[in-house]
Amino acid sequence: MNYHCISGTVGNPSIIPESFVTMEEKTNSQSKQKVISEWVHSFSDYLYSWAYHKTSSNETAEDLVQEVFMAAVKNYEKFEGRSSPKTWLLKILNNKIIDHYRKLSKIQNNQDDTASQFTDSFFNGADNWKANGLEEAWTKESHLLDDPAFNKVMEICIEDLPNKWRLAILSKYLLQKESVEICQELEITESNYWQVLHRGKLLLKKCLEVNWFVKNN
């Protein structure tokens, strides 16, 4: 976690309301900045780990943690010490995570509809996977995951999935989370979860066929 980046941000007087830095309140302002700086060093790693656990994204986790400390600066006077600083910051982070997924959901609905229509085209009228001559290639390639080049292509394909589909696949197969937990995080029903997971794997398979098997055969 980049402490210098966060510390520099929360310690920058330009982001603190003018009332915090008047001569009358200068001492309190300096004290607040010192406390916030201590929190950054004490809790950044913990908050980042939790944010990454919930989002499966390094960049998103870092952004959320920075937003937490920005909010802590803004709302410092509201912290009454009834809970520990760690608990208070975690509560702010959880609210930020919820807001993050709400924003994503507005984009994901359109993405999901488009991607679903695309995956439907993979099947024939009898709901069977359309033969494309690559079925045998999959069975022959038993050590693909040992190939760095293949893993790079797969990483790109995963990143290109609709957000909800990508998060479902990463949460299940990389983070090995339970389906109940994934449903709660993505705010979807269990039946919708299995549909998302299934369609995500179909789209991932098609991407790998186009960008790996076709190009390497």
mmCIF file of N, CA and C in Angstrom, residues 4-59:
data_model
loop_
_atom_site.group_PDB
_atom_site.id
_atom_site.type_symbol
_atom_site.label_atom_id
_atom_site.label_comp_id
_atom_site.label_asym_id
_atom_site.label_seq_id
_atom_site.Cartn_x
_atom_site.Cartn_y
_atom_site.Cartn_z
ATOM 1 N N HIS A 4 2.885 6.915 1.234
ATOM 2 C CA HIS A 4 3.286 8.287 0.903
ATOM 3 C C HIS A 4 2.206 9.000 0.104
ATOM 4 N N CYS A 5 1.592 8.276 -0.805
ATOM 5 C CA CYS A 5 0.525 8.863 -1.623
ATOM 6 C C CYS A 5 -0.649 9.281 -0.762
ATOM 7 N N ILE A 6 -1.080 8.381 0.129
ATOM 8 C CA ILE A 6 -2.231 8.676 0.982
ATOM 9 C C ILE A 6 -1.887 9.747 2.003
ATOM 10 N N SER A 7 -0.710 9.610 2.625
ATOM 11 C CA SER A 7 -0.309 10.592 3.639
ATOM 12 C C SER A 7 -0.218 11.980 3.032
ATOM 13 N N GLY A 8 0.332 12.049 1.809
ATOM 14 C CA GLY A 8 0.447 13.342 1.153
ATOM 15 C C GLY A 8 -0.900 13.950 0.855
ATOM 16 N N THR A 9 -1.871 13.098 0.562
ATOM 17 C CA THR A 9 -3.209 13.587 0.245
ATOM 18 C C THR A 9 -3.924 14.084 1.484
ATOM 19 N N VAL A 10 -3.942 13.263 2.541
ATOM 20 C CA VAL A 10 -4.682 13.650 3.738
ATOM 21 C C VAL A 10 -3.971 14.744 4.511
ATOM 22 N N GLY A 11 -2.659 14.904 4.259
ATOM 23 C CA GLY A 11 -1.931 15.944 4.963
ATOM 24 C C GLY A 11 -1.868 17.253 4.208
ATOM 25 N N ASN A 12 -2.509 17.322 3.074
ATOM 26 C CA ASN A 12 -2.494 18.515 2.233
ATOM 27 C C ASN A 12 -3.556 19.499 2.715
ATOM 28 N N PRO A 13 -3.169 20.653 3.238
ATOM 29 C CA PRO A 13 -4.140 21.624 3.760
ATOM 30 C C PRO A 13 -5.175 22.050 2.737
ATOM 31 N N SER A 14 -4.857 21.932 1.450
ATOM 32 C CA SER A 14 -5.800 22.409 0.433
ATOM 33 C C SER A 14 -7.076 21.598 0.404
ATOM 34 N N ILE A 15 -7.051 20.360 0.950
ATOM 35 C CA ILE A 15 -8.266 19.551 0.935
ATOM 36 C C ILE A 15 -9.042 19.689 2.232
ATOM 37 N N ILE A 16 -8.508 20.445 3.198
ATOM 38 C CA ILE A 16 -9.174 20.626 4.476
ATOM 39 C C ILE A 16 -9.944 21.938 4.454
ATOM 40 N N PRO A 17 -11.218 21.935 4.866
ATOM 41 C CA PRO A 17 -12.000 23.167 4.888
ATOM 42 C C PRO A 17 -11.248 24.299 5.581
ATOM 43 N N GLU A 18 -11.449 25.512 5.090
ATOM 44 C CA GLU A 18 -10.716 26.672 5.596
ATOM 45 C C GLU A 18 -10.885 26.838 7.093
ATOM 46 N N SER A 19 -12.052 26.468 7.636
ATOM 47 C CA SER A 19 -12.297 26.644 9.067
ATOM 48 C C SER A 19 -11.349 25.816 9.913
ATOM 49 N N PHE A 20 -10.747 24.761 9.311
ATOM 50 C CA PHE A 20 -9.844 23.897 10.058
ATOM 51 C C PHE A 20 -8.469 24.550 10.255
ATOM 52 N N VAL A 21 -8.133 25.521 9.427
ATOM 53 C CA VAL A 21 -6.773 26.040 9.447
ATOM 54 C C VAL A 21 -6.709 27.518 9.824
ATOM 55 N N THR A 22 -7.733 28.051 10.449
ATOM 56 C CA THR A 22 -7.654 29.405 10.971
ATOM 57 C C THR A 22 -6.700 29.415 12.154
ATOM 58 N N MET A 23 -6.203 30.574 12.524
ATOM 59 C CA MET A 23 -5.267 30.687 13.642
ATOM 60 C C MET A 23 -5.882 30.138 14.919
ATOM 61 N N GLU A 24 -7.166 30.375 15.100
ATOM 62 C CA GLU A 24 -7.841 29.947 16.329
ATOM 63 C C GLU A 24 -7.843 28.435 16.475
ATOM 64 N N GLU A 25 -7.926 27.746 15.331
ATOM 65 C CA GLU A 25 -8.031 26.286 15.388
ATOM 66 C C GLU A 25 -6.773 25.590 14.862
ATOM 67 N N LYS A 26 -5.684 26.312 14.740
ATOM 68 C CA LYS A 26 -4.471 25.761 14.156
ATOM 69 C C LYS A 26 -3.968 24.542 14.922
ATOM 70 N N THR A 27 -3.992 24.629 16.231
ATOM 71 C CA THR A 27 -3.502 23.518 17.053
ATOM 72 C C THR A 27 -4.333 22.262 16.841
ATOM 73 N N ASN A 28 -5.658 22.444 16.836
ATOM 74 C CA ASN A 28 -6.540 21.298 16.624
ATOM 75 C C ASN A 28 -6.340 20.697 15.236
ATOM 76 N N SER A 29 -6.121 21.562 14.249
ATOM 77 C CA SER A 29 -5.914 21.087 12.885
ATOM 78 C C SER A 29 -4.645 20.255 12.782
ATOM 79 N N GLN A 30 -3.577 20.739 13.406
ATOM 80 C CA GLN A 30 -2.316 19.999 13.384
ATOM 81 C C GLN A 30 -2.462 18.666 14.102
ATOM 82 N N SER A 31 -3.205 18.673 15.202
ATOM 83 C CA SER A 31 -3.434 17.437 15.948
ATOM 84 C C SER A 31 -4.216 16.438 15.105
ATOM 85 N N LYS A 32 -5.231 16.937 14.416
ATOM 86 C CA LYS A 32 -6.042 16.071 13.567
ATOM 87 C C LYS A 32 -5.203 15.448 12.468
ATOM 88 N N GLN A 33 -4.380 16.259 11.801
ATOM 89 C CA GLN A 33 -3.550 15.737 10.725
ATOM 90 C C GLN A 33 -2.580 14.681 11.238
ATOM 91 N N LYS A 34 -2.088 14.868 12.448
ATOM 92 C CA LYS A 34 -1.174 13.891 13.038
ATOM 93 C C LYS A 34 -1.892 12.574 13.291
ATOM 94 N N VAL A 35 -3.119 12.669 13.827
ATOM 95 C CA VAL A 35 -3.901 11.462 14.112
ATOM 96 C C VAL A 35 -4.228 10.723 12.823
ATOM 97 N N ILE A 36 -4.687 11.458 11.815
ATOM 98 C CA ILE A 36 -5.029 10.839 10.537
ATOM 99 C C ILE A 36 -3.805 10.162 9.927
ATOM 100 N N SER A 37 -2.656 10.828 10.019
ATOM 101 C CA SER A 37 -1.425 10.254 9.486
ATOM 102 C C SER A 37 -1.079 8.947 10.192
ATOM 103 N N GLU A 38 -1.296 8.911 11.505
ATOM 104 C CA GLU A 38 -1.047 7.686 12.273
ATOM 105 C C GLU A 38 -2.012 6.583 11.849
ATOM 106 N N TRP A 39 -3.252 6.955 11.582
ATOM 107 C CA TRP A 39 -4.238 5.972 11.120
ATOM 108 C C TRP A 39 -3.839 5.397 9.765
ATOM 109 N N VAL A 40 -3.332 6.269 8.894
ATOM 110 C CA VAL A 40 -2.901 5.811 7.571
ATOM 111 C C VAL A 40 -1.854 4.714 7.710
ATOM 112 N N HIS A 41 -0.865 4.940 8.556
ATOM 113 C CA HIS A 41 0.215 3.972 8.731
ATOM 114 C C HIS A 41 -0.245 2.727 9.477
ATOM 115 N N SER A 42 -1.216 2.875 10.355
ATOM 116 C CA SER A 42 -1.657 1.743 11.176
ATOM 117 C C SER A 42 -2.674 0.852 10.476
ATOM 118 N N PHE A 43 -3.541 1.453 9.648
ATOM 119 C CA PHE A 43 -4.688 0.697 9.146
ATOM 120 C C PHE A 43 -4.772 0.559 7.623
ATOM 121 N N SER A 44 -3.854 1.179 6.886
ATOM 122 C CA SER A 44 -3.938 1.131 5.419
ATOM 123 C C SER A 44 -3.907 -0.295 4.881
ATOM 124 N N ASP A 45 -2.977 -1.099 5.372
ATOM 125 C CA ASP A 45 -2.855 -2.470 4.868
ATOM 126 C C ASP A 45 -4.108 -3.284 5.157
ATOM 127 N N TYR A 46 -4.640 -3.126 6.361
ATOM 128 C CA TYR A 46 -5.852 -3.860 6.736
ATOM 129 C C TYR A 46 -7.028 -3.453 5.850
ATOM 130 N N LEU A 47 -7.205 -2.154 5.671
ATOM 131 C CA LEU A 47 -8.313 -1.654 4.857
ATOM 132 C C LEU A 47 -8.149 -2.064 3.394
ATOM 133 N N TYR A 48 -6.908 -2.007 2.914
ATOM 134 C CA TYR A 48 -6.658 -2.411 1.529
ATOM 135 C C TYR A 48 -6.989 -3.890 1.333
ATOM 136 N N SER A 49 -6.565 -4.736 2.272
ATOM 137 C CA SER A 49 -6.833 -6.177 2.167
ATOM 138 C C SER A 49 -8.328 -6.450 2.126
ATOM 139 N N TRP A 50 -9.077 -5.722 2.959
ATOM 140 C CA TRP A 50 -10.527 -5.914 2.994
ATOM 141 C C TRP A 50 -11.169 -5.426 1.690
ATOM 142 N N ALA A 51 -10.715 -4.272 1.208
ATOM 143 C CA ALA A 51 -11.269 -3.720 -0.037
ATOM 144 C C ALA A 51 -10.962 -4.636 -1.216
ATOM 145 N N TYR A 52 -9.750 -5.192 -1.239
ATOM 146 C CA TYR A 52 -9.392 -6.103 -2.333
ATOM 147 C C TYR A 52 -10.209 -7.389 -2.250
ATOM 148 N N HIS A 53 -10.416 -7.863 -1.020
ATOM 149 C CA HIS A 53 -11.229 -9.067 -0.807
ATOM 150 C C HIS A 53 -12.640 -8.866 -1.351
ATOM 151 N N LYS A 54 -13.145 -7.646 -1.239
ATOM 152 C CA LYS A 54 -14.518 -7.362 -1.656
ATOM 153 C C LYS A 54 -14.641 -6.971 -3.128
ATOM 154 N N THR A 55 -13.555 -6.511 -3.749
ATOM 155 C CA THR A 55 -13.650 -6.019 -5.129
ATOM 156 C C THR A 55 -12.806 -6.796 -6.134
ATOM 157 N N SER A 56 -11.803 -7.531 -5.650
ATOM 158 C CA SER A 56 -10.898 -8.300 -6.524
ATOM 159 C C SER A 56 -10.152 -7.401 -7.505
ATOM 160 N N SER A 57 -9.907 -6.152 -7.106
ATOM 161 C CA SER A 57 -9.217 -5.207 -7.989
ATOM 162 C C SER A 57 -8.231 -4.380 -7.179
ATOM 163 N N ASN A 58 -6.939 -4.443 -7.553
ATOM 164 C CA ASN A 58 -5.924 -3.655 -6.855
ATOM 165 C C ASN A 58 -6.215 -2.160 -6.950
ATOM 166 N N GLU A 59 -6.499 -1.709 -8.170
ATOM 167 C CA GLU A 59 -6.734 -0.280 -8.400
ATOM 168 C C GLU A 59 -7.953 0.215 -7.633
#
